[in-house]
C-alpha cells in the first residue's frame, strides 16, 4: 500500500514540480543565451530599455526562489490539505496504516527537496559553464584544498559523505518538524493556522534550548568553550566530526520523537472537522 | 447474526458540547437503515466515529467486532456530506485511485454508471457542477462491494430527478450481505427504500423501529412520525 500511496503522491506533487523545474531550466538556458548574445555583440541598452533588459534576470531569480519555496510550501499544503482538511475524509478512510500515510508524504517531499536542490545546481551550471569551467574548478579546488589543509582542515571524501548524510537527515528532520506542527492543529477548533505556527515556533524553541545545553556540556567536557575549540586548529577534524555526527544524532532523536508524536495524534486523537 | 456496527455507551464531546450522549446501537447486515434526525442531532458525528475520522470521548464503536482501523476500512464504504475528493483529479484518475486502494471496488461498474449519467471521465472534478460531483462521489462509493455503507446526506444537494437516480443506485448496488445506513433529514424521499429507522435527537437515540412496524402499529408514514416526534 505504501508503494501505491507514494505513486499517487508523486502524481499529486509532480504536476506542480515538473512544470516548475522545467520552466526554471528553460529560463536558465534562455538567460544564458541572452547573456551570450549581449556579450558577443556588446549590446548596452540605454535608459528604460536597460530595465527591460533586466527582465530575464528578474524572471530567473523569481523562478529560483519559487523552486526552493515550492519544496516547503507543497510539503506543508500536501500534509495539511490532504490529511487534515476535507481530503482527509478520503485518505483516513483508505485501508492503510497511519504511518504509511505519513511515510508516503515524507519520502516524496524528501525526493522533491533533493531534486529541486539538484535542479538549482544544474541551473547555475547552465548559466556559467564554459569549456574552461572544469579546469577553473580544478584550479580553485586545489587552492582551497591546500589552504584548508594548512589550517588543519582536510577536505576529504569522508567529509563530503558526512555533509551529504547530514543534509539528508536535516531535510527529513525539518519535514517531520513541519508535520508535527500541522498535526498539532488537530487540537485547535477555529485557529488552526495560528496553532500550527505556534506549535512550530514552540518546537524550535525547545530544540534550540536543548542544542545550547548540549553545546555547553560538550564545552565543559573538553574544558574549553565552543569558540576556543573552533579556533584551535589541532581539533578541526575531530571537531567537525563531533559537530556533524552530534547534530545528526540530535536531529535523529528529536525526529523520532516528533514522528512518534505525530503518529500518535493522527492514530488516536484524530478530530477532522 | 453478529452486528456489523455496534455502539456501546458511545459519547462524543466537543469542548462543553456533548454531540453524542451515550449511544447504544446494534446494526445487522441485510438491511437499509435510515439514520434520521434534525440538523445538528449527531448523525454525522456518529458516522464519522464509525469511520475513525474522530475519536470517541468514552464508550466504544465497533465495526464487525473491531474498533475502526485498517481492517474496518476494508469493509466500510463511506460517503461524507462534503466534497472530499481531490478537485484537480479527473473522474478517470479517481476511478483508478479507488481501484488501487479498495480490493472490493468494481471499476468497470463505476465507469459504466458514469457513462450512463453522461459524466465525461476526462473532466476534472473542479469543472463539474455540484450535483454531478455528488453523483460521482456516490457512484465511487456504491461501486464497492462493502459490508457496510455509511451514506451521510447522499441526496442533500441534488435535484429530485437526481435523487431518484441516487436512490435507485443505492438499491441496485446493495446486496443482502451488507448493511446500508443512510443519514438524512429528507425522509419522504428515502422512506420507500428503508427497512428500519433510527431517530436521533440532540445526541440521543429516541426511537428504533422497523418501517413496517411504524406503518402497521402507528398507522402513519415515517415522515409523519418524524414530524410528530421532532415537532418544533
CSV table of C-alpha atoms in Angstrom, one decimal:
chain,number,residue,atom,x,y,z
A,1,UNK,CA,0.0,0.0,0.0
A,2,UNK,CA,2.9,2.3,0.7
A,3,UNK,CA,4.0,2.0,-2.9
A,4,UNK,CA,0.5,3.0,-4.1
A,5,UNK,CA,0.4,5.9,-1.8
A,6,UNK,CA,3.8,7.1,-3.0
A,7,UNK,CA,2.7,6.7,-6.6
A,8,UNK,CA,-0.3,8.9,-6.1
A,9,UNK,CA,1.7,11.4,-4.0
A,10,UNK,CA,4.1,11.7,-6.9
A,11,UNK,CA,1.2,12.3,-9.3
A,12,UNK,CA,-0.2,15.0,-7.0
A,13,UNK,CA,3.0,16.8,-6.4
A,14,UNK,CA,4.7,16.2,-9.8
A,15,UNK,CA,2.0,18.3,-11.5
A,16,UNK,CA,3.5,21.3,-9.6
A,17,UNK,CA,7.2,20.4,-9.5
A,18,UNK,CA,7.7,19.1,-13.0
A,19,UNK,CA,6.4,22.2,-14.9
A,20,UNK,CA,8.1,24.5,-12.3
A,21,UNK,CA,11.5,22.8,-12.6
A,22,UNK,CA,11.1,22.5,-16.3
A,23,UNK,CA,10.3,26.3,-16.6
A,24,UNK,CA,13.3,27.1,-14.4
A,25,UNK,CA,15.7,25.1,-16.5
A,26,UNK,CA,14.4,26.6,-19.7
A,27,UNK,CA,14.7,30.0,-18.2
A,28,UNK,CA,18.3,29.2,-17.3
A,29,UNK,CA,19.1,28.3,-20.9
A,30,UNK,CA,17.3,31.4,-22.2
A,31,UNK,CA,19.2,33.7,-19.7
A,32,UNK,CA,22.4,32.1,-20.8
A,33,UNK,CA,21.7,32.6,-24.5
A,34,UNK,CA,20.6,36.2,-23.7
A,35,UNK,CA,23.8,36.9,-21.8
A,36,UNK,CA,25.9,35.3,-24.5
A,37,UNK,CA,24.3,37.5,-27.2
A,38,UNK,CA,24.7,40.6,-25.1
A,39,UNK,CA,28.4,39.8,-24.5
A,40,UNK,CA,29.1,38.8,-28.1
A,41,UNK,CA,27.6,41.9,-29.6
A,42,UNK,CA,28.5,44.2,-26.7
A,43,UNK,CA,24.9,45.4,-26.5
A,44,UNK,CA,24.3,48.0,-23.9
A,45,UNK,CA,20.6,49.0,-23.7
A,46,UNK,CA,20.1,52.7,-23.0
A,47,UNK,CA,17.8,54.1,-20.3
A,48,UNK,CA,14.4,52.4,-19.9
A,49,UNK,CA,15.4,49.7,-22.3
A,50,UNK,CA,18.0,48.7,-19.7
A,51,UNK,CA,15.1,47.9,-17.3
A,52,UNK,CA,13.6,45.7,-20.0
A,53,UNK,CA,17.0,44.1,-20.4
A,54,UNK,CA,16.9,43.1,-16.8
A,55,UNK,CA,13.6,41.2,-17.1
A,56,UNK,CA,15.2,37.8,-18.0
A,57,UNK,CA,17.4,38.0,-14.9
A,58,UNK,CA,14.5,39.0,-12.7
A,59,UNK,CA,12.4,36.2,-14.0
A,60,UNK,CA,15.3,33.8,-13.4
A,61,UNK,CA,15.7,34.9,-9.8
A,62,UNK,CA,11.9,34.7,-9.2
A,63,UNK,CA,11.9,31.1,-10.6
A,64,UNK,CA,14.9,30.2,-8.5
A,65,UNK,CA,13.1,31.4,-5.4
A,66,UNK,CA,9.9,29.7,-6.5
A,67,UNK,CA,11.6,26.3,-6.9
A,68,UNK,CA,13.1,26.5,-3.5
A,69,UNK,CA,10.0,27.8,-1.8
A,70,UNK,CA,7.8,25.2,-3.6
A,71,UNK,CA,9.5,22.3,-1.7
A,72,UNK,CA,8.4,23.8,1.6
A,73,UNK,CA,5.0,25.1,0.6
A,74,UNK,CA,4.0,21.9,-1.2
A,75,UNK,CA,5.2,19.8,1.7
A,76,UNK,CA,3.0,21.9,4.1
A,77,UNK,CA,0.0,22.0,1.8
A,78,UNK,CA,0.1,18.3,1.0
A,79,UNK,CA,0.1,17.3,4.6
A,80,UNK,CA,-2.4,19.9,5.8
A,81,UNK,CA,-4.8,19.8,2.9
A,82,UNK,CA,-4.6,16.1,2.0
A,83,UNK,CA,-4.7,14.8,5.6
A,84,UNK,CA,-6.1,17.5,8.0
A,85,UNK,CA,-8.9,19.0,5.8
A,86,UNK,CA,-11.8,17.6,3.7
A,87,UNK,CA,-9.4,15.4,1.7
A,88,UNK,CA,-8.5,13.7,4.9
A,89,UNK,CA,-12.0,12.1,4.8
A,90,UNK,CA,-10.7,10.1,1.8
A,91,UNK,CA,-7.2,9.5,3.0
A,92,UNK,CA,-8.1,8.4,6.5
A,93,UNK,CA,-10.8,6.0,5.2
A,94,UNK,CA,-8.4,4.2,2.9
A,95,UNK,CA,-7.4,0.7,4.3
A,96,UNK,CA,-3.8,1.8,5.0
A,97,UNK,CA,-1.8,2.4,8.2
A,98,UNK,CA,-1.3,5.9,9.5
A,99,UNK,CA,2.5,5.5,9.3
A,100,UNK,CA,2.1,4.6,5.6
A,101,UNK,CA,0.2,7.9,5.0
A,102,UNK,CA,3.0,9.8,6.8
A,103,UNK,CA,5.8,7.9,5.2
A,104,UNK,CA,4.5,8.4,1.7
A,105,UNK,CA,4.3,12.2,2.2
A,106,UNK,CA,7.8,12.2,3.9
A,107,UNK,CA,9.5,10.2,1.2
A,108,UNK,CA,8.0,12.1,-1.7
A,109,UNK,CA,8.7,15.5,-0.1
A,110,UNK,CA,12.3,14.4,0.6
A,111,UNK,CA,12.8,13.3,-3.1
A,112,UNK,CA,11.4,16.7,-4.3
A,113,UNK,CA,13.8,18.6,-2.0
A,114,UNK,CA,16.7,16.7,-3.4
A,115,UNK,CA,15.5,17.1,-7.0
A,116,UNK,CA,15.0,20.9,-6.6
A,117,UNK,CA,18.4,21.2,-5.0
A,118,UNK,CA,20.0,19.4,-7.9
A,119,UNK,CA,18.0,21.4,-10.4
A,120,UNK,CA,19.3,24.6,-8.8
A,121,UNK,CA,22.9,23.4,-9.1
A,122,UNK,CA,22.2,22.3,-12.7
A,123,UNK,CA,20.8,25.7,-13.4
A,124,UNK,CA,23.8,27.6,-12.1
A,125,UNK,CA,25.9,25.3,-14.1
A,126,UNK,CA,23.9,26.1,-17.2
A,127,UNK,CA,24.5,29.8,-16.5
A,128,UNK,CA,28.3,29.7,-16.0
A,129,UNK,CA,29.6,26.6,-17.8
A,130,UNK,CA,32.3,27.3,-20.4
A,131,UNK,CA,35.0,25.0,-21.9
A,132,UNK,CA,37.3,26.2,-19.2
A,133,UNK,CA,34.9,25.6,-16.3
A,134,UNK,CA,36.3,22.3,-15.2
A,135,UNK,CA,39.9,23.4,-15.3
A,136,UNK,CA,38.9,26.6,-13.3
A,137,UNK,CA,37.1,24.5,-10.7
A,138,UNK,CA,40.1,22.2,-10.5
A,139,UNK,CA,42.4,25.3,-10.1
A,140,UNK,CA,40.3,26.8,-7.3
A,141,UNK,CA,39.7,23.4,-5.7
A,142,UNK,CA,43.4,22.9,-5.4
A,143,UNK,CA,43.9,26.3,-3.8
A,144,UNK,CA,41.1,25.9,-1.3
A,145,UNK,CA,42.1,22.3,-0.5
A,146,UNK,CA,45.8,23.3,0.2
A,147,UNK,CA,45.0,26.4,2.3
A,148,UNK,CA,42.3,24.4,4.3
A,149,UNK,CA,44.8,21.7,4.8
A,150,UNK,CA,47.4,24.2,6.1
A,151,UNK,CA,44.8,25.2,8.7
A,152,UNK,CA,44.3,21.6,9.7
A,153,UNK,CA,41.1,21.1,7.7
A,154,UNK,CA,41.2,18.2,5.3
A,155,UNK,CA,38.5,18.2,2.6
A,156,UNK,CA,38.3,14.5,2.1
A,157,UNK,CA,35.7,12.3,0.6
A,158,UNK,CA,34.7,11.3,4.1
A,159,UNK,CA,33.9,14.9,4.9
A,160,UNK,CA,31.8,15.1,1.7
A,161,UNK,CA,30.0,12.0,2.7
A,162,UNK,CA,29.3,13.4,6.2
A,163,UNK,CA,27.9,16.6,4.7
A,164,UNK,CA,25.6,14.7,2.3
A,165,UNK,CA,24.3,12.4,5.1
A,166,UNK,CA,23.8,15.3,7.5
A,167,UNK,CA,22.0,17.4,4.8
A,168,UNK,CA,19.7,14.4,4.1
A,169,UNK,CA,19.0,13.9,7.8
A,170,UNK,CA,18.4,17.7,8.1
A,171,UNK,CA,15.9,17.7,5.3
A,172,UNK,CA,13.9,14.7,6.7
A,173,UNK,CA,14.1,16.3,10.2
A,174,UNK,CA,12.8,19.6,9.0
A,175,UNK,CA,9.9,17.9,7.2
A,176,UNK,CA,9.0,15.9,10.3
A,177,UNK,CA,9.0,19.1,12.4
A,178,UNK,CA,6.6,20.7,9.9
A,179,UNK,CA,4.3,17.6,10.0
A,180,UNK,CA,4.3,17.6,13.8
A,181,UNK,CA,3.3,21.3,13.9
A,182,UNK,CA,0.5,20.6,11.4
A,183,UNK,CA,-0.7,17.6,13.5
A,184,UNK,CA,-0.9,19.9,16.4
A,185,UNK,CA,-3.6,21.9,14.5
A,186,UNK,CA,-5.8,18.9,15.2
A,187,UNK,CA,-6.3,20.2,18.8
A,188,UNK,CA,-7.5,23.7,17.7
A,189,UNK,CA,-11.1,24.4,16.7
A,190,UNK,CA,-11.1,27.7,14.8
A,191,UNK,CA,-7.5,28.9,14.9
A,192,UNK,CA,-5.7,26.2,13.1
A,193,UNK,CA,-3.1,28.3,11.3
A,194,UNK,CA,-2.2,30.1,14.5
A,195,UNK,CA,-1.9,26.8,16.3
A,196,UNK,CA,0.3,25.4,13.5
A,197,UNK,CA,2.7,28.3,13.6
A,198,UNK,CA,2.7,28.4,17.4
A,199,UNK,CA,3.5,24.7,17.6
A,200,UNK,CA,6.3,25.1,15.0
A,201,UNK,CA,7.8,28.0,17.0
A,202,UNK,CA,7.5,26.1,20.3
A,203,UNK,CA,9.2,23.0,18.8
A,204,UNK,CA,12.0,25.2,17.6
A,205,UNK,CA,12.5,27.0,20.9
A,206,UNK,CA,12.7,23.6,22.7
A,207,UNK,CA,15.2,22.3,20.2
A,208,UNK,CA,17.3,25.5,20.4
A,209,UNK,CA,17.4,25.2,24.2
A,210,UNK,CA,18.4,21.6,24.0
A,211,UNK,CA,21.1,22.4,21.5
A,212,UNK,CA,22.6,25.2,23.7
A,213,UNK,CA,22.6,22.9,26.7
A,214,UNK,CA,24.3,20.2,24.6
A,215,UNK,CA,27.0,22.6,23.3
A,216,UNK,CA,27.7,23.8,26.8
A,217,UNK,CA,28.1,20.2,28.0
A,218,UNK,CA,30.5,19.4,25.2
A,219,UNK,CA,32.5,22.6,26.1
A,220,UNK,CA,32.6,21.6,29.8
A,221,UNK,CA,33.6,18.1,28.8
A,222,UNK,CA,36.6,19.3,26.8
A,223,UNK,CA,37.3,22.0,29.3
A,224,UNK,CA,37.1,24.7,26.5
A,225,UNK,CA,34.4,27.0,25.3
A,226,UNK,CA,33.0,26.3,21.8
A,227,UNK,CA,34.7,29.3,20.3
A,228,UNK,CA,38.0,28.3,21.8
A,229,UNK,CA,37.7,24.9,20.3
A,230,UNK,CA,36.8,26.4,17.0
A,231,UNK,CA,40.0,28.5,17.0
A,232,UNK,CA,42.2,25.6,17.9
A,233,UNK,CA,43.4,24.2,14.6
A,234,UNK,CA,44.6,20.9,16.1
A,235,UNK,CA,41.0,20.0,16.7
A,236,UNK,CA,39.5,20.9,13.4
A,237,UNK,CA,38.8,17.4,12.0
A,238,UNK,CA,37.7,15.9,15.3
A,239,UNK,CA,35.7,19.0,16.0
A,240,UNK,CA,33.9,18.8,12.6
A,241,UNK,CA,33.1,15.1,13.2
A,242,UNK,CA,31.7,15.9,16.6
A,243,UNK,CA,29.6,18.7,15.3
A,244,UNK,CA,28.3,16.8,12.3
A,245,UNK,CA,27.5,13.5,14.0
A,246,UNK,CA,26.4,15.2,17.2
A,247,UNK,CA,23.9,17.3,15.4
A,248,UNK,CA,22.8,14.3,13.2
A,249,UNK,CA,22.3,12.2,16.3
A,250,UNK,CA,20.3,15.0,17.9
A,251,UNK,CA,18.2,15.5,14.8
A,252,UNK,CA,17.5,11.8,14.6
A,253,UNK,CA,16.4,11.6,18.2
A,254,UNK,CA,14.1,14.6,18.0
A,255,UNK,CA,12.7,13.5,14.7
A,256,UNK,CA,11.9,10.0,16.1
A,257,UNK,CA,10.1,11.7,19.0
A,258,UNK,CA,8.2,14.1,16.8
A,259,UNK,CA,7.4,11.4,14.3
A,260,UNK,CA,6.0,9.2,17.1
A,261,UNK,CA,4.0,12.2,18.5
A,262,UNK,CA,2.5,13.0,15.1
A,263,UNK,CA,1.6,9.3,14.5
A,264,UNK,CA,0.0,9.1,18.0
A,265,UNK,CA,-2.1,12.2,17.3
A,266,UNK,CA,-3.2,11.0,13.8
A,267,UNK,CA,-4.0,7.5,15.1
A,268,UNK,CA,-5.5,8.1,18.5
A,269,UNK,CA,-6.6,11.7,18.7
A,270,UNK,CA,-7.8,12.5,15.1
A,271,UNK,CA,-10.6,15.0,15.0
A,272,UNK,CA,-11.4,16.1,11.5
A,273,UNK,CA,-13.9,18.9,11.3
B,1,UNK,CA,-26.3,-12.7,13.3
B,2,UNK,CA,-23.5,-10.6,14.6
B,3,UNK,CA,-23.7,-6.9,14.4
B,4,UNK,CA,-21.8,-5.1,11.6
B,5,UNK,CA,-22.0,-1.9,13.6
B,6,UNK,CA,-22.2,-1.7,17.3
B,7,UNK,CA,-22.1,1.3,19.7
B,8,UNK,CA,-21.7,0.8,23.5
B,9,UNK,CA,-22.3,3.9,25.7
B,10,UNK,CA,-20.7,6.0,22.9
B,11,UNK,CA,-20.0,9.6,24.0
B,12,UNK,CA,-18.5,12.3,21.9
B,13,UNK,CA,-17.8,15.7,23.4
B,14,UNK,CA,-16.6,18.9,21.7
B,15,UNK,CA,-15.4,21.2,24.5
B,16,UNK,CA,-18.5,21.6,26.7
B,17,UNK,CA,-20.9,20.4,23.9
B,18,UNK,CA,-21.9,16.8,24.1
B,19,UNK,CA,-22.6,15.7,20.5
B,20,UNK,CA,-23.4,12.1,21.4
B,21,UNK,CA,-24.7,11.2,24.9
B,22,UNK,CA,-24.0,7.5,25.5
B,23,UNK,CA,-25.4,5.9,22.4
B,24,UNK,CA,-26.2,2.1,22.4
B,25,UNK,CA,-26.9,0.7,19.0
B,26,UNK,CA,-26.6,-2.5,17.0
B,27,UNK,CA,-27.0,-2.7,13.2
B,28,UNK,CA,-27.1,-6.0,11.4
B,29,UNK,CA,-26.4,-6.9,7.8
B,30,UNK,CA,-29.1,-7.3,5.2
B,31,UNK,CA,-30.9,-4.0,5.9
B,32,UNK,CA,-31.2,-0.5,4.7
B,33,UNK,CA,-31.4,1.7,7.8
B,34,UNK,CA,-32.4,5.4,7.9
B,35,UNK,CA,-30.5,7.4,10.5
B,36,UNK,CA,-32.9,10.2,10.8
B,37,UNK,CA,-32.8,13.4,12.8
B,38,UNK,CA,-32.9,17.2,12.5
B,39,UNK,CA,-29.8,19.2,11.7
B,40,UNK,CA,-27.2,19.0,14.5
B,41,UNK,CA,-28.7,15.9,16.1
B,42,UNK,CA,-25.4,13.9,15.9
B,43,UNK,CA,-25.9,11.9,12.7
B,44,UNK,CA,-22.7,12.9,11.1
B,45,UNK,CA,-20.8,12.6,14.3
B,46,UNK,CA,-21.9,9.0,14.7
B,47,UNK,CA,-20.9,8.2,11.1
B,48,UNK,CA,-17.5,9.9,11.4
B,49,UNK,CA,-16.8,7.9,14.6
B,50,UNK,CA,-17.6,4.7,12.7
B,51,UNK,CA,-15.0,5.8,10.1
B,52,UNK,CA,-12.3,6.6,12.6
B,53,UNK,CA,-12.2,10.3,11.5
B,54,UNK,CA,-12.9,11.4,15.0
B,55,UNK,CA,-12.2,9.5,18.3
B,56,UNK,CA,-14.8,8.8,21.0
B,57,UNK,CA,-14.6,10.7,24.3
B,58,UNK,CA,-15.8,7.5,26.0
B,59,UNK,CA,-17.5,4.2,25.2
B,60,UNK,CA,-16.8,2.3,22.1
B,61,UNK,CA,-17.8,1.8,18.5
B,62,UNK,CA,-17.2,-1.5,16.7
B,63,UNK,CA,-17.2,-2.4,13.1
B,64,UNK,CA,-17.7,-6.2,12.7
B,65,UNK,CA,-16.4,-6.5,16.3
B,66,UNK,CA,-13.3,-4.4,15.9
B,67,UNK,CA,-12.5,-0.7,16.6
B,68,UNK,CA,-12.2,1.4,13.4
B,69,UNK,CA,-8.9,0.8,11.8
B,70,UNK,CA,-7.2,-0.6,8.7
B,71,UNK,CA,-9.3,-3.8,8.8
B,72,UNK,CA,-12.6,-2.0,9.2
B,73,UNK,CA,-11.8,0.4,6.4
B,74,UNK,CA,-11.6,-2.5,4.0
B,75,UNK,CA,-15.3,-3.3,4.6
B,76,UNK,CA,-16.8,0.1,5.1
B,77,UNK,CA,-17.7,2.3,2.2
B,78,UNK,CA,-18.3,5.9,3.3
B,79,UNK,CA,-19.9,8.9,1.6
B,80,UNK,CA,-19.2,12.1,3.5
B,81,UNK,CA,-21.6,15.0,3.5
B,82,UNK,CA,-19.0,17.2,1.8
B,83,UNK,CA,-16.7,17.3,-1.3
B,84,UNK,CA,-13.8,15.2,-0.1
B,85,UNK,CA,-12.2,14.2,-3.4
B,86,UNK,CA,-9.2,16.0,-4.9
B,87,UNK,CA,-10.6,18.7,-7.1
B,88,UNK,CA,-7.7,18.6,-9.6
B,89,UNK,CA,-8.2,14.9,-10.3
B,90,UNK,CA,-10.2,13.7,-13.4
B,91,UNK,CA,-13.0,11.3,-12.9
B,92,UNK,CA,-10.9,8.6,-14.6
B,93,UNK,CA,-8.0,9.3,-12.1
B,94,UNK,CA,-10.4,9.0,-9.2
B,95,UNK,CA,-11.7,5.6,-10.5
B,96,UNK,CA,-8.1,4.4,-10.7
B,97,UNK,CA,-7.4,5.7,-7.2
B,98,UNK,CA,-10.4,3.8,-5.8
B,99,UNK,CA,-9.4,0.7,-7.8
B,100,UNK,CA,-5.8,0.9,-6.4
B,101,UNK,CA,-6.8,1.1,-2.8
B,102,UNK,CA,-10.1,-0.9,-2.4
B,103,UNK,CA,-10.0,-4.5,-3.3
B,104,UNK,CA,-13.7,-4.7,-3.5
B,105,UNK,CA,-14.0,-1.8,-6.0
B,106,UNK,CA,-15.6,-2.6,-9.3
B,107,UNK,CA,-14.0,-0.1,-11.8
B,108,UNK,CA,-15.9,-1.4,-14.7
B,109,UNK,CA,-19.3,-0.9,-13.0
B,110,UNK,CA,-18.2,2.6,-11.9
B,111,UNK,CA,-17.3,3.6,-15.4
B,112,UNK,CA,-20.5,2.1,-16.8
B,113,UNK,CA,-22.6,4.2,-14.3
B,114,UNK,CA,-20.6,7.3,-15.1
B,115,UNK,CA,-21.2,6.8,-18.8
B,116,UNK,CA,-24.9,6.2,-18.3
B,117,UNK,CA,-25.1,9.5,-16.5
B,118,UNK,CA,-23.2,11.3,-19.2
B,119,UNK,CA,-20.2,12.1,-16.9
B,120,UNK,CA,-17.1,12.6,-19.0
B,121,UNK,CA,-14.3,10.7,-17.4
B,122,UNK,CA,-11.7,13.0,-18.7
B,123,UNK,CA,-13.2,16.0,-16.9
B,124,UNK,CA,-11.5,17.4,-13.8
B,125,UNK,CA,-13.7,17.3,-10.7
B,126,UNK,CA,-13.4,21.1,-10.3
B,127,UNK,CA,-15.1,21.6,-13.6
B,128,UNK,CA,-18.2,19.6,-12.7
B,129,UNK,CA,-21.4,21.0,-11.3
B,130,UNK,CA,-22.2,20.4,-7.6
B,131,UNK,CA,-24.8,17.9,-8.5
B,132,UNK,CA,-22.6,15.9,-10.8
B,133,UNK,CA,-19.8,15.9,-8.2
B,134,UNK,CA,-22.2,14.4,-5.7
B,135,UNK,CA,-23.2,11.7,-8.3
B,136,UNK,CA,-19.5,10.9,-9.0
B,137,UNK,CA,-18.9,10.5,-5.3
B,138,UNK,CA,-21.9,8.3,-4.8
B,139,UNK,CA,-21.0,6.1,-7.8
B,140,UNK,CA,-17.5,5.6,-6.5
B,141,UNK,CA,-18.8,4.7,-3.0
B,142,UNK,CA,-21.5,2.4,-4.3
B,143,UNK,CA,-19.2,0.6,-6.8
B,144,UNK,CA,-17.6,-1.1,-3.8
B,145,UNK,CA,-18.8,-4.5,-2.6
B,146,UNK,CA,-18.6,-3.4,1.0
B,147,UNK,CA,-20.2,-4.9,4.1
B,148,UNK,CA,-21.3,-1.6,5.5
B,149,UNK,CA,-22.2,1.5,3.5
B,150,UNK,CA,-22.4,4.7,5.5
B,151,UNK,CA,-24.0,7.4,3.4
B,152,UNK,CA,-24.1,10.8,5.1
B,153,UNK,CA,-26.8,13.0,3.4
B,154,UNK,CA,-26.4,11.4,0.0
B,155,UNK,CA,-29.3,13.4,-1.5
B,156,UNK,CA,-28.8,16.7,0.2
B,157,UNK,CA,-27.7,18.9,-2.6
B,158,UNK,CA,-29.3,17.4,-5.7
B,159,UNK,CA,-32.5,17.9,-7.7
B,160,UNK,CA,-35.4,15.5,-7.3
B,161,UNK,CA,-34.6,13.7,-10.6
B,162,UNK,CA,-31.1,13.0,-9.4
B,163,UNK,CA,-32.5,11.9,-6.0
B,164,UNK,CA,-34.4,9.2,-7.7
B,165,UNK,CA,-31.3,8.1,-9.6
B,166,UNK,CA,-29.2,8.1,-6.4
B,167,UNK,CA,-31.8,6.0,-4.5
B,168,UNK,CA,-32.0,3.7,-7.5
B,169,UNK,CA,-28.2,3.4,-7.5
B,170,UNK,CA,-28.2,2.5,-3.8
B,171,UNK,CA,-30.8,-0.2,-4.1
B,172,UNK,CA,-29.4,-1.8,-7.2
B,173,UNK,CA,-25.8,-1.9,-5.8
B,174,UNK,CA,-26.8,-3.0,-2.4
B,175,UNK,CA,-26.5,-6.7,-1.6
B,176,UNK,CA,-28.0,-8.9,1.1
B,177,UNK,CA,-24.6,-9.4,2.8
B,178,UNK,CA,-24.3,-5.7,3.5
B,179,UNK,CA,-26.0,-3.0,5.6
B,180,UNK,CA,-26.7,0.5,4.3
B,181,UNK,CA,-27.0,3.4,6.7
B,182,UNK,CA,-28.4,6.5,5.2
B,183,UNK,CA,-28.3,9.7,7.2
B,184,UNK,CA,-30.7,12.4,6.2
B,185,UNK,CA,-33.5,14.7,7.2
B,186,UNK,CA,-35.2,14.4,3.8
B,187,UNK,CA,-37.3,11.5,4.9
B,188,UNK,CA,-40.1,11.4,2.4
B,189,UNK,CA,-37.6,10.9,-0.4
B,190,UNK,CA,-35.8,7.9,1.2
B,191,UNK,CA,-38.7,6.4,3.0
B,192,UNK,CA,-39.6,3.9,0.3
B,193,UNK,CA,-36.3,2.1,0.4
B,194,UNK,CA,-35.8,1.9,4.2
B,195,UNK,CA,-36.2,-1.3,6.2
B,196,UNK,CA,-35.5,0.3,9.6
B,197,UNK,CA,-35.2,3.7,11.1
B,198,UNK,CA,-33.3,5.2,13.9
B,199,UNK,CA,-34.5,8.6,15.2
B,200,UNK,CA,-31.7,10.6,16.8
B,201,UNK,CA,-32.2,13.9,18.6
B,202,UNK,CA,-29.7,16.0,20.5
B,203,UNK,CA,-27.2,13.2,20.7
B,204,UNK,CA,-29.6,10.6,21.9
B,205,UNK,CA,-31.5,7.8,20.1
B,206,UNK,CA,-35.2,8.4,20.7
B,207,UNK,CA,-36.6,5.6,18.5
B,208,UNK,CA,-35.5,2.4,16.7
B,209,UNK,CA,-38.1,0.6,14.7
B,210,UNK,CA,-38.8,-1.2,11.5
B,211,UNK,CA,-40.6,0.8,8.9
B,212,UNK,CA,-43.4,-1.9,8.7
B,213,UNK,CA,-44.0,-1.6,12.4
B,214,UNK,CA,-44.4,2.2,12.1
B,215,UNK,CA,-46.9,1.8,9.3
B,216,UNK,CA,-48.8,-1.1,10.9
B,217,UNK,CA,-48.8,-0.2,14.6
B,218,UNK,CA,-48.7,3.6,14.4
B,219,UNK,CA,-50.6,3.7,11.2
B,220,UNK,CA,-48.5,6.5,9.7
B,221,UNK,CA,-45.6,7.1,7.4
B,222,UNK,CA,-42.1,7.5,8.7
B,223,UNK,CA,-42.2,11.1,7.5
B,224,UNK,CA,-45.4,11.7,9.5
B,225,UNK,CA,-43.9,10.1,12.6
B,226,UNK,CA,-40.7,12.1,12.2
B,227,UNK,CA,-42.7,15.3,12.1
B,228,UNK,CA,-44.6,14.3,15.2
B,229,UNK,CA,-41.5,13.3,17.2
B,230,UNK,CA,-39.5,16.3,16.2
B,231,UNK,CA,-42.3,18.9,16.3
B,232,UNK,CA,-40.8,22.3,16.9
